[in-house]
Amino acid sequence: GQNIDQPTEMTATEGAIVQINCTYQTSGFNGLFWYQQHAGEAPTFLSYNVLDGLEEKGRFSSFLSRSKGYSYLLLKELQMKDSASYLCAVRDNDYKLSFGAGTTVTVRA
Amino acid sequence: IAGITQAPTSQILAAGRRMTLRCTQDMRHNAMYWYRQDLGLGLRLIHYSNTAGTTGKGEVPDGYSVSRANTDDFPLTLASAVPSQTSVYFCASSDGTSGADTQYFGPGTRLTVL
């Protein structure tokens, strides 16, 4: 099975940077995903890491260290619309995703 | 572009009743999934199907059944609903072949069992 931990809540100011950490303990690893979920909506894909290092996509970046079982999602130049839950998910060798409970980010003016 | 549709959007159901949640995708994806999302617990996999004609059990399959008669449809049935099945249910699909194999989610069904 998978054990995935991420903080429950984070608050930041518009224009700032926020880093959401995710640690995992797995019985198999075949990639790590980050999803964004606005309240009352479906999760939407943000990023995918399978090799160690940083993946950058606009204002969002995701980092992976497989040896440490650690990932983070970095949100830069925060905007009000970034207020949402961010879900860390680990894929096992059978291509099944296990999700963390999610981190709710609140962006304040 | 429809992607994945789910029906109904929401439902209030009496305990003991049978209920089928519908999920249809038009992306010709091989794999489909059903999750439930509960506050503080995140998304948990109920059942999945890697390809039409096959299904498998996820983390929390008890009380649920699925079928995959064709590529597009993946209904989830609660044979006799119980209050602990009150949740938001998301259907997802993916190409299921290789690489990033991103899962795309439907809009969800909010189910309340009384």
JSON list of N, CA, C and O in Angstrom, two decimals, chain A residues 2 30 33 35 37 39-48 85 87 91 94-102, chain B residues 33 35 37 40-45 48 50 59 90 96-108 110:
[
{"chain": "A", "resi": 2, "resn": "GLN", "atom": "N", "xyz": [0.17, 2.37, 0.01]},
{"chain": "A", "resi": 2, "resn": "GLN", "atom": "CA", "xyz": [0.85, 3.66, -0.04]},
{"chain": "A", "resi": 2, "resn": "GLN", "atom": "C", "xyz": [0.46, 4.49, 1.17]},
{"chain": "A", "resi": 2, "resn": "GLN", "atom": "O", "xyz": [-0.69, 4.46, 1.60]},
{"chain": "A", "resi": 30, "resn": "ASN", "atom": "N", "xyz": [5.72, 4.41, -9.51]},
{"chain": "A", "resi": 30, "resn": "ASN", "atom": "CA", "xyz": [5.77, 4.56, -10.97]},
{"chain": "A", "resi": 30, "resn": "ASN", "atom": "C", "xyz": [5.30, 5.96, -11.35]},
{"chain": "A", "resi": 30, "resn": "ASN", "atom": "O", "xyz": [4.58, 6.13, -12.31]},
{"chain": "A", "resi": 33, "resn": "PHE", "atom": "N", "xyz": [2.02, 12.50, -9.12]},
{"chain": "A", "resi": 33, "resn": "PHE", "atom": "CA", "xyz": [1.16, 13.48, -9.78]},
{"chain": "A", "resi": 33, "resn": "PHE", "atom": "C", "xyz": [0.71, 14.53, -8.77]},
{"chain": "A", "resi": 33, "resn": "PHE", "atom": "O", "xyz": [0.54, 14.25, -7.58]},
{"chain": "A", "resi": 35, "resn": "TYR", "atom": "N", "xyz": [-2.56, 17.27, -8.52]},
{"chain": "A", "resi": 35, "resn": "TYR", "atom": "CA", "xyz": [-3.83, 17.71, -9.08]},
{"chain": "A", "resi": 35, "resn": "TYR", "atom": "C", "xyz": [-4.30, 18.93, -8.30]},
{"chain": "A", "resi": 35, "resn": "TYR", "atom": "O", "xyz": [-4.03, 19.08, -7.10]},
{"chain": "A", "resi": 37, "resn": "GLN", "atom": "N", "xyz": [-7.84, 21.00, -7.20]},
{"chain": "A", "resi": 37, "resn": "GLN", "atom": "CA", "xyz": [-9.29, 20.80, -7.10]},
{"chain": "A", "resi": 37, "resn": "GLN", "atom": "C", "xyz": [-9.92, 22.02, -6.44]},
{"chain": "A", "resi": 37, "resn": "GLN", "atom": "O", "xyz": [-9.71, 22.26, -5.25]},
{"chain": "A", "resi": 39, "resn": "ALA", "atom": "N", "xyz": [-13.19, 24.01, -4.96]},
{"chain": "A", "resi": 39, "resn": "ALA", "atom": "CA", "xyz": [-14.31, 23.55, -4.16]},
{"chain": "A", "resi": 39, "resn": "ALA", "atom": "C", "xyz": [-15.50, 23.20, -5.05]},
{"chain": "A", "resi": 39, "resn": "ALA", "atom": "O", "xyz": [-15.91, 24.00, -5.90]},
{"chain": "A", "resi": 40, "resn": "GLY", "atom": "N", "xyz": [-16.03, 22.00, -4.87]},
{"chain": "A", "resi": 40, "resn": "GLY", "atom": "CA", "xyz": [-17.21, 21.58, -5.61]},
{"chain": "A", "resi": 40, "resn": "GLY", "atom": "C", "xyz": [-16.94, 21.14, -7.04]},
{"chain": "A", "resi": 40, "resn": "GLY", "atom": "O", "xyz": [-17.89, 20.89, -7.79]},
{"chain": "A", "resi": 41, "resn": "GLU", "atom": "N", "xyz": [-15.67, 21.05, -7.40]},
{"chain": "A", "resi": 41, "resn": "GLU", "atom": "CA", "xyz": [-15.32, 20.68, -8.77]},
{"chain": "A", "resi": 41, "resn": "GLU", "atom": "C", "xyz": [-14.48, 19.41, -8.81]},
{"chain": "A", "resi": 41, "resn": "GLU", "atom": "O", "xyz": [-14.08, 18.88, -7.77]},
{"chain": "A", "resi": 42, "resn": "ALA", "atom": "N", "xyz": [-14.20, 18.95, -10.02]},
{"chain": "A", "resi": 42, "resn": "ALA", "atom": "CA", "xyz": [-13.38, 17.75, -10.19]},
{"chain": "A", "resi": 42, "resn": "ALA", "atom": "C", "xyz": [-11.90, 18.10, -10.11]},
{"chain": "A", "resi": 42, "resn": "ALA", "atom": "O", "xyz": [-11.50, 19.23, -10.41]},
{"chain": "A", "resi": 43, "resn": "PRO", "atom": "N", "xyz": [-11.06, 17.16, -9.69]},
{"chain": "A", "resi": 43, "resn": "PRO", "atom": "CA", "xyz": [-9.61, 17.37, -9.76]},
{"chain": "A", "resi": 43, "resn": "PRO", "atom": "C", "xyz": [-9.16, 17.55, -11.20]},
{"chain": "A", "resi": 43, "resn": "PRO", "atom": "O", "xyz": [-9.68, 16.87, -12.11]},
{"chain": "A", "resi": 44, "resn": "THR", "atom": "N", "xyz": [-8.18, 18.43, -11.40]},
{"chain": "A", "resi": 44, "resn": "THR", "atom": "CA", "xyz": [-7.59, 18.60, -12.73]},
{"chain": "A", "resi": 44, "resn": "THR", "atom": "C", "xyz": [-6.08, 18.45, -12.62]},
{"chain": "A", "resi": 44, "resn": "THR", "atom": "O", "xyz": [-5.46, 18.88, -11.66]},
{"chain": "A", "resi": 45, "resn": "PHE", "atom": "N", "xyz": [-5.49, 17.85, -13.63]},
{"chain": "A", "resi": 45, "resn": "PHE", "atom": "CA", "xyz": [-4.07, 17.52, -13.64]},
{"chain": "A", "resi": 45, "resn": "PHE", "atom": "C", "xyz": [-3.21, 18.78, -13.68]},
{"chain": "A", "resi": 45, "resn": "PHE", "atom": "O", "xyz": [-3.47, 19.72, -14.44]},
{"chain": "A", "resi": 46, "resn": "LEU", "atom": "N", "xyz": [-2.16, 18.78, -12.82]},
{"chain": "A", "resi": 46, "resn": "LEU", "atom": "CA", "xyz": [-1.20, 19.88, -12.83]},
{"chain": "A", "resi": 46, "resn": "LEU", "atom": "C", "xyz": [0.17, 19.43, -13.33]},
{"chain": "A", "resi": 46, "resn": "LEU", "atom": "O", "xyz": [0.76, 20.09, -14.18]},
{"chain": "A", "resi": 47, "resn": "SER", "atom": "N", "xyz": [0.70, 18.34, -12.73]},
{"chain": "A", "resi": 47, "resn": "SER", "atom": "CA", "xyz": [2.07, 17.97, -13.06]},
{"chain": "A", "resi": 47, "resn": "SER", "atom": "C", "xyz": [2.31, 16.50, -12.80]},
{"chain": "A", "resi": 47, "resn": "SER", "atom": "O", "xyz": [1.56, 15.85, -12.08]},
{"chain": "A", "resi": 48, "resn": "TYR", "atom": "N", "xyz": [3.40, 16.02, -13.41]},
{"chain": "A", "resi": 48, "resn": "TYR", "atom": "CA", "xyz": [3.81, 14.62, -13.31]},
{"chain": "A", "resi": 48, "resn": "TYR", "atom": "C", "xyz": [5.31, 14.56, -13.21]},
{"chain": "A", "resi": 48, "resn": "TYR", "atom": "O", "xyz": [6.02, 15.20, -14.00]},
{"chain": "A", "resi": 85, "resn": "SER", "atom": "N", "xyz": [-7.74, 23.13, -3.35]},
{"chain": "A", "resi": 85, "resn": "SER", "atom": "CA", "xyz": [-7.03, 22.02, -2.73]},
{"chain": "A", "resi": 85, "resn": "SER", "atom": "C", "xyz": [-6.05, 21.45, -3.74]},
{"chain": "A", "resi": 85, "resn": "SER", "atom": "O", "xyz": [-6.36, 21.38, -4.94]},
{"chain": "A", "resi": 87, "resn": "LEU", "atom": "N", "xyz": [-3.75, 18.10, -4.52]},
{"chain": "A", "resi": 87, "resn": "LEU", "atom": "CA", "xyz": [-3.70, 16.68, -4.19]},
{"chain": "A", "resi": 87, "resn": "LEU", "atom": "C", "xyz": [-2.43, 16.07, -4.72]},
{"chain": "A", "resi": 87, "resn": "LEU", "atom": "O", "xyz": [-2.13, 16.19, -5.91]},
{"chain": "A", "resi": 91, "resn": "ARG", "atom": "N", "xyz": [1.59, 6.86, -8.12]},
{"chain": "A", "resi": 91, "resn": "ARG", "atom": "CA", "xyz": [1.17, 5.75, -8.96]},
{"chain": "A", "resi": 91, "resn": "ARG", "atom": "C", "xyz": [2.04, 4.53, -8.66]},
{"chain": "A", "resi": 91, "resn": "ARG", "atom": "O", "xyz": [3.27, 4.63, -8.60]},
{"chain": "A", "resi": 94, "resn": "ASP", "atom": "N", "xyz": [1.13, -1.04, -10.84]},
{"chain": "A", "resi": 94, "resn": "ASP", "atom": "CA", "xyz": [-0.06, -1.47, -11.57]},
{"chain": "A", "resi": 94, "resn": "ASP", "atom": "C", "xyz": [-0.82, -0.29, -12.16]},
{"chain": "A", "resi": 94, "resn": "ASP", "atom": "O", "xyz": [-1.97, -0.44, -12.59]},
{"chain": "A", "resi": 95, "resn": "TYR", "atom": "N", "xyz": [-0.19, 0.87, -12.15]},
{"chain": "A", "resi": 95, "resn": "TYR", "atom": "CA", "xyz": [-0.78, 2.09, -12.72]},
{"chain": "A", "resi": 95, "resn": "TYR", "atom": "C", "xyz": [-1.99, 2.59, -11.94]},
{"chain": "A", "resi": 95, "resn": "TYR", "atom": "O", "xyz": [-2.84, 3.27, -12.50]},
{"chain": "A", "resi": 96, "resn": "LYS", "atom": "N", "xyz": [-2.07, 2.26, -10.66]},
{"chain": "A", "resi": 96, "resn": "LYS", "atom": "CA", "xyz": [-3.14, 2.75, -9.81]},
{"chain": "A", "resi": 96, "resn": "LYS", "atom": "C", "xyz": [-2.63, 3.94, -9.00]},
{"chain": "A", "resi": 96, "resn": "LYS", "atom": "O", "xyz": [-1.49, 3.94, -8.54]},
{"chain": "A", "resi": 97, "resn": "LEU", "atom": "N", "xyz": [-3.49, 4.94, -8.83]},
{"chain": "A", "resi": 97, "resn": "LEU", "atom": "CA", "xyz": [-3.13, 6.13, -8.07]},
{"chain": "A", "resi": 97, "resn": "LEU", "atom": "C", "xyz": [-3.63, 6.02, -6.63]},
{"chain": "A", "resi": 97, "resn": "LEU", "atom": "O", "xyz": [-4.76, 5.61, -6.39]},
{"chain": "A", "resi": 98, "resn": "SER", "atom": "N", "xyz": [-2.76, 6.42, -5.69]},
{"chain": "A", "resi": 98, "resn": "SER", "atom": "CA", "xyz": [-3.16, 6.61, -4.31]},
{"chain": "A", "resi": 98, "resn": "SER", "atom": "C", "xyz": [-2.97, 8.08, -3.98]},
{"chain": "A", "resi": 98, "resn": "SER", "atom": "O", "xyz": [-1.92, 8.65, -4.25]},
{"chain": "A", "resi": 99, "resn": "PHE", "atom": "N", "xyz": [-4.00, 8.67, -3.39]},
{"chain": "A", "resi": 99, "resn": "PHE", "atom": "CA", "xyz": [-4.00, 10.11, -3.15]},
{"chain": "A", "resi": 99, "resn": "PHE", "atom": "C", "xyz": [-3.76, 10.44, -1.68]},
{"chain": "A", "resi": 99, "resn": "PHE", "atom": "O", "xyz": [-4.22, 9.73, -0.78]},
{"chain": "A", "resi": 100, "resn": "GLY", "atom": "N", "xyz": [-3.06, 11.55, -1.46]},
{"chain": "A", "resi": 100, "resn": "GLY", "atom": "CA", "xyz": [-3.03, 12.14, -0.14]},
{"chain": "A", "resi": 100, "resn": "GLY", "atom": "C", "xyz": [-4.36, 12.83, 0.12]},
{"chain": "A", "resi": 100, "resn": "GLY", "atom": "O", "xyz": [-5.20, 12.96, -0.78]},
{"chain": "A", "resi": 101, "resn": "ALA", "atom": "N", "xyz": [-4.55, 13.28, 1.35]},
{"chain": "A", "resi": 101, "resn": "ALA", "atom": "CA", "xyz": [-5.83, 13.88, 1.74]},
{"chain": "A", "resi": 101, "resn": "ALA", "atom": "C", "xyz": [-6.02, 15.28, 1.15]},
{"chain": "A", "resi": 101, "resn": "ALA", "atom": "O", "xyz": [-7.12, 15.82, 1.18]},
{"chain": "A", "resi": 102, "resn": "GLY", "atom": "N", "xyz": [-4.93, 15.86, 0.63]},
{"chain": "A", "resi": 102, "resn": "GLY", "atom": "CA", "xyz": [-5.05, 17.18, 0.00]},
{"chain": "A", "resi": 102, "resn": "GLY", "atom": "C", "xyz": [-4.64, 18.32, 0.91]},
{"chain": "A", "resi": 102, "resn": "GLY", "atom": "O", "xyz": [-4.76, 18.22, 2.14]},
{"chain": "B", "resi": 33, "resn": "TYR", "atom": "N", "xyz": [-12.00, 4.44, -13.86]},
{"chain": "B", "resi": 33, "resn": "TYR", "atom": "CA", "xyz": [-11.85, 4.31, -12.41]},
{"chain": "B", "resi": 33, "resn": "TYR", "atom": "C", "xyz": [-13.05, 4.94, -11.70]},
{"chain": "B", "resi": 33, "resn": "TYR", "atom": "O", "xyz": [-13.63, 5.91, -12.20]},
{"chain": "B", "resi": 35, "resn": "TYR", "atom": "N", "xyz": [-13.79, 6.57, -7.85]},
{"chain": "B", "resi": 35, "resn": "TYR", "atom": "CA", "xyz": [-13.26, 6.99, -6.55]},
{"chain": "B", "resi": 35, "resn": "TYR", "atom": "C", "xyz": [-14.41, 7.55, -5.72]},
{"chain": "B", "resi": 35, "resn": "TYR", "atom": "O", "xyz": [-15.39, 8.06, -6.24]},
{"chain": "B", "resi": 37, "resn": "GLN", "atom": "N", "xyz": [-14.73, 10.43, -2.50]},
{"chain": "B", "resi": 37, "resn": "GLN", "atom": "CA", "xyz": [-13.97, 11.47, -1.81]},
{"chain": "B", "resi": 37, "resn": "GLN", "atom": "C", "xyz": [-14.71, 11.90, -0.57]},
{"chain": "B", "resi": 37, "resn": "GLN", "atom": "O", "xyz": [-15.84, 12.38, -0.64]},
{"chain": "B", "resi": 40, "resn": "GLY", "atom": "N", "xyz": [-11.22, 14.89, 4.63]},
{"chain": "B", "resi": 40, "resn": "GLY", "atom": "CA", "xyz": [-10.11, 14.44, 5.44]},
{"chain": "B", "resi": 40, "resn": "GLY", "atom": "C", "xyz": [-9.48, 13.13, 5.00]},
{"chain": "B", "resi": 40, "resn": "GLY", "atom": "O", "xyz": [-8.43, 12.74, 5.52]},
{"chain": "B", "resi": 41, "resn": "LEU", "atom": "N", "xyz": [-10.10, 12.46, 4.04]},
{"chain": "B", "resi": 41, "resn": "LEU", "atom": "CA", "xyz": [-9.58, 11.15, 3.62]},
{"chain": "B", "resi": 41, "resn": "LEU", "atom": "C", "xyz": [-9.06, 11.17, 2.19]},
{"chain": "B", "resi": 41, "resn": "LEU", "atom": "O", "xyz": [-8.42, 10.24, 1.76]},
{"chain": "B", "resi": 42, "resn": "GLY", "atom": "N", "xyz": [-9.39, 12.19, 1.45]},
{"chain": "B", "resi": 42, "resn": "GLY", "atom": "CA", "xyz": [-8.93, 12.23, 0.08]},
{"chain": "B", "resi": 42, "resn": "GLY", "atom": "C", "xyz": [-9.69, 11.27, -0.81]},
{"chain": "B", "resi": 42, "resn": "GLY", "atom": "O", "xyz": [-10.69, 10.67, -0.43]},
{"chain": "B", "resi": 43, "resn": "LEU", "atom": "N", "xyz": [-9.20, 11.12, -2.01]},
{"chain": "B", "resi": 43, "resn": "LEU", "atom": "CA", "xyz": [-9.80, 10.23, -2.99]},
{"chain": "B", "resi": 43, "resn": "LEU", "atom": "C", "xyz": [-9.36, 8.79, -2.74]},
{"chain": "B", "resi": 43, "resn": "LEU", "atom": "O", "xyz": [-8.16, 8.52, -2.59]},
{"chain": "B", "resi": 44, "resn": "ARG", "atom": "N", "xyz": [-10.32, 7.88, -2.70]},
{"chain": "B", "resi": 44, "resn": "ARG", "atom": "CA", "xyz": [-10.00, 6.46, -2.52]},
{"chain": "B", "resi": 44, "resn": "ARG", "atom": "C", "xyz": [-10.61, 5.66, -3.67]},
{"chain": "B", "resi": 44, "resn": "ARG", "atom": "O", "xyz": [-11.77, 5.84, -4.01]},
{"chain": "B", "resi": 45, "resn": "LEU", "atom": "N", "xyz": [-9.81, 4.76, -4.21]},
{"chain": "B", "resi": 45, "resn": "LEU", "atom": "CA", "xyz": [-10.21, 3.98, -5.37]},
{"chain": "B", "resi": 45, "resn": "LEU", "atom": "C", "xyz": [-11.18, 2.87, -4.95]},
{"chain": "B", "resi": 45, "resn": "LEU", "atom": "O", "xyz": [-10.89, 2.09, -4.05]},
{"chain": "B", "resi": 48, "resn": "TYR", "atom": "N", "xyz": [-11.82, -0.39, -10.62]},
{"chain": "B", "resi": 48, "resn": "TYR", "atom": "CA", "xyz": [-11.21, 0.11, -11.83]},
{"chain": "B", "resi": 48, "resn": "TYR", "atom": "C", "xyz": [-11.40, -0.91, -12.95]},
{"chain": "B", "resi": 48, "resn": "TYR", "atom": "O", "xyz": [-11.77, -2.07, -12.73]},
{"chain": "B", "resi": 50, "resn": "ASN", "atom": "N", "xyz": [-9.15, -1.82, -16.57]},
{"chain": "B", "resi": 50, "resn": "ASN", "atom": "CA", "xyz": [-8.01, -1.50, -17.45]},
{"chain": "B", "resi": 50, "resn": "ASN", "atom": "C", "xyz": [-8.41, -1.52, -18.92]},
{"chain": "B", "resi": 50, "resn": "ASN", "atom": "O", "xyz": [-7.76, -0.86, -19.75]},
{"chain": "B", "resi": 59, "resn": "GLU", "atom": "N", "xyz": [-9.20, 0.06, -3.35]},
{"chain": "B", "resi": 59, "resn": "GLU", "atom": "CA", "xyz": [-8.94, 0.10, -1.90]},
{"chain": "B", "resi": 59, "resn": "GLU", "atom": "C", "xyz": [-10.20, -0.14, -1.07]},
{"chain": "B", "resi": 59, "resn": "GLU", "atom": "O", "xyz": [-10.15, -0.76, -0.01]},
{"chain": "B", "resi": 90, "resn": "PHE", "atom": "N", "xyz": [-16.39, 10.22, -7.87]},
{"chain": "B", "resi": 90, "resn": "PHE", "atom": "CA", "xyz": [-15.77, 10.69, -9.11]},
{"chain": "B", "resi": 90, "resn": "PHE", "atom": "C", "xyz": [-15.41, 9.50, -9.99]},
{"chain": "B", "resi": 90, "resn": "PHE", "atom": "O", "xyz": [-14.81, 8.53, -9.54]},
{"chain": "B", "resi": 96, "resn": "GLY", "atom": "N", "xyz": [-4.17, 4.67, -20.28]},
{"chain": "B", "resi": 96, "resn": "GLY", "atom": "CA", "xyz": [-3.79, 3.40, -19.70]},
{"chain": "B", "resi": 96, "resn": "GLY", "atom": "C", "xyz": [-2.67, 2.67, -20.40]},
{"chain": "B", "resi": 96, "resn": "GLY", "atom": "O", "xyz": [-2.52, 1.47, -20.24]},
{"chain": "B", "resi": 97, "resn": "THR", "atom": "N", "xyz": [-1.89, 3.42, -21.18]},
{"chain": "B", "resi": 97, "resn": "THR", "atom": "CA", "xyz": [-0.85, 2.71, -21.94]},
{"chain": "B", "resi": 97, "resn": "THR", "atom": "C", "xyz": [0.52, 2.90, -21.31]},
{"chain": "B", "resi": 97, "resn": "THR", "atom": "O", "xyz": [1.12, 1.95, -20.83]},
{"chain": "B", "resi": 98, "resn": "SER", "atom": "N", "xyz": [1.02, 4.12, -21.27]},
{"chain": "B", "resi": 98, "resn": "SER", "atom": "CA", "xyz": [2.37, 4.31, -20.75]},
{"chain": "B", "resi": 98, "resn": "SER", "atom": "C", "xyz": [2.59, 5.77, -20.40]},
{"chain": "B", "resi": 98, "resn": "SER", "atom": "O", "xyz": [1.70, 6.60, -20.58]},
{"chain": "B", "resi": 99, "resn": "GLY", "atom": "N", "xyz": [3.79, 6.06, -19.94]},
{"chain": "B", "resi": 99, "resn": "GLY", "atom": "CA", "xyz": [4.19, 7.43, -19.68]},
{"chain": "B", "resi": 99, "resn": "GLY", "atom": "C", "xyz": [3.35, 8.10, -18.61]},
{"chain": "B", "resi": 99, "resn": "GLY", "atom": "O", "xyz": [3.02, 7.49, -17.61]},
{"chain": "B", "resi": 100, "resn": "ALA", "atom": "N", "xyz": [3.01, 9.35, -18.83]},
{"chain": "B", "resi": 100, "resn": "ALA", "atom": "CA", "xyz": [2.29, 10.11, -17.82]},
{"chain": "B", "resi": 100, "resn": "ALA", "atom": "C", "xyz": [0.91, 9.51, -17.55]},
{"chain": "B", "resi": 100, "resn": "ALA", "atom": "O", "xyz": [0.44, 9.55, -16.42]},
{"chain": "B", "resi": 101, "resn": "ASP", "atom": "N", "xyz": [0.26, 8.98, -18.55]},
{"chain": "B", "resi": 101, "resn": "ASP", "atom": "CA", "xyz": [-1.04, 8.32, -18.38]},
{"chain": "B", "resi": 101, "resn": "ASP", "atom": "C", "xyz": [-1.93, 9.08, -17.41]},
{"chain": "B", "resi": 101, "resn": "ASP", "atom": "O", "xyz": [-2.39, 8.56, -16.40]},
{"chain": "B", "resi": 102, "resn": "THR", "atom": "N", "xyz": [-2.15, 10.35, -17.72]},
{"chain": "B", "resi": 102, "resn": "THR", "atom": "CA", "xyz": [-2.92, 11.22, -16.85]},
{"chain": "B", "resi": 102, "resn": "THR", "atom": "C", "xyz": [-4.35, 10.76, -16.74]},
{"chain": "B", "resi": 102, "resn": "THR", "atom": "O", "xyz": [-4.98, 10.39, -17.74]},
{"chain": "B", "resi": 103, "resn": "GLN", "atom": "N", "xyz": [-4.90, 10.79, -15.51]},
{"chain": "B", "resi": 103, "resn": "GLN", "atom": "CA", "xyz": [-6.31, 10.49, -15.31]},
{"chain": "B", "resi": 103, "resn": "GLN", "atom": "C", "xyz": [-7.12, 11.77, -15.39]},
{"chain": "B", "resi": 103, "resn": "GLN", "atom": "O", "xyz": [-6.75, 12.79, -14.80]},
{"chain": "B", "resi": 104, "resn": "TYR", "atom": "N", "xyz": [-8.21, 11.70, -16.12]},
{"chain": "B", "resi": 104, "resn": "TYR", "atom": "CA", "xyz": [-9.13, 12.82, -16.28]},
{"chain": "B", "resi": 104, "resn": "TYR", "atom": "C", "xyz": [-10.41, 12.49, -15.53]},
{"chain": "B", "resi": 104, "resn": "TYR", "atom": "O", "xyz": [-10.94, 11.39, -15.69]},
{"chain": "B", "resi": 105, "resn": "PHE", "atom": "N", "xyz": [-10.90, 13.46, -14.76]},
{"chain": "B", "resi": 105, "resn": "PHE", "atom": "CA", "xyz": [-12.02, 13.22, -13.86]},
{"chain": "B", "resi": 105, "resn": "PHE", "atom": "C", "xyz": [-13.32, 13.82, -14.39]},
{"chain": "B", "resi": 105, "resn": "PHE", "atom": "O", "xyz": [-13.33, 14.89, -15.00]},
{"chain": "B", "resi": 106, "resn": "GLY", "atom": "N", "xyz": [-14.40, 13.11, -14.11]},
{"chain": "B", "resi": 106, "resn": "GLY", "atom": "CA", "xyz": [-15.73, 13.64, -14.36]},
{"chain": "B", "resi": 106, "resn": "GLY", "atom": "C", "xyz": [-16.11, 14.63, -13.29]},
{"chain": "B", "resi": 106, "resn": "GLY", "atom": "O", "xyz": [-15.38, 14.80, -12.30]},
{"chain": "B", "resi": 107, "resn": "PRO", "atom": "N", "xyz": [-17.28, 15.28, -13.43]},
{"chain": "B", "resi": 107, "resn": "PRO", "atom": "CA", "xyz": [-17.69, 16.34, -12.51]},
{"chain": "B", "resi": 107, "resn": "PRO", "atom": "C", "xyz": [-18.14, 15.86, -11.14]},
{"chain": "B", "resi": 107, "resn": "PRO", "atom": "O", "xyz": [-18.28, 16.65, -10.22]},
{"chain": "B", "resi": 108, "resn": "GLY", "atom": "N", "xyz": [-18.38, 14.56, -11.00]},
{"chain": "B", "resi": 108, "resn": "GLY", "atom": "CA", "xyz": [-18.74, 14.02, -9.70]},
{"chain": "B", "resi": 108, "resn": "GLY", "atom": "C", "xyz": [-20.23, 13.87, -9.49]},
{"chain": "B", "resi": 108, "resn": "GLY", "atom": "O", "xyz": [-21.04, 14.56, -10.12]},
{"chain": "B", "resi": 110, "resn": "ARG", "atom": "N", "xyz": [-22.77, 13.72, -6.11]},
{"chain": "B", "resi": 110, "resn": "ARG", "atom": "CA", "xyz": [-22.88, 13.86, -4.64]},
{"chain": "B", "resi": 110, "resn": "ARG", "atom": "C", "xyz": [-24.04, 12.98, -4.18]},
{"chain": "B", "resi": 110, "resn": "ARG", "atom": "O", "xyz": [-25.18, 13.24, -4.53]}
]
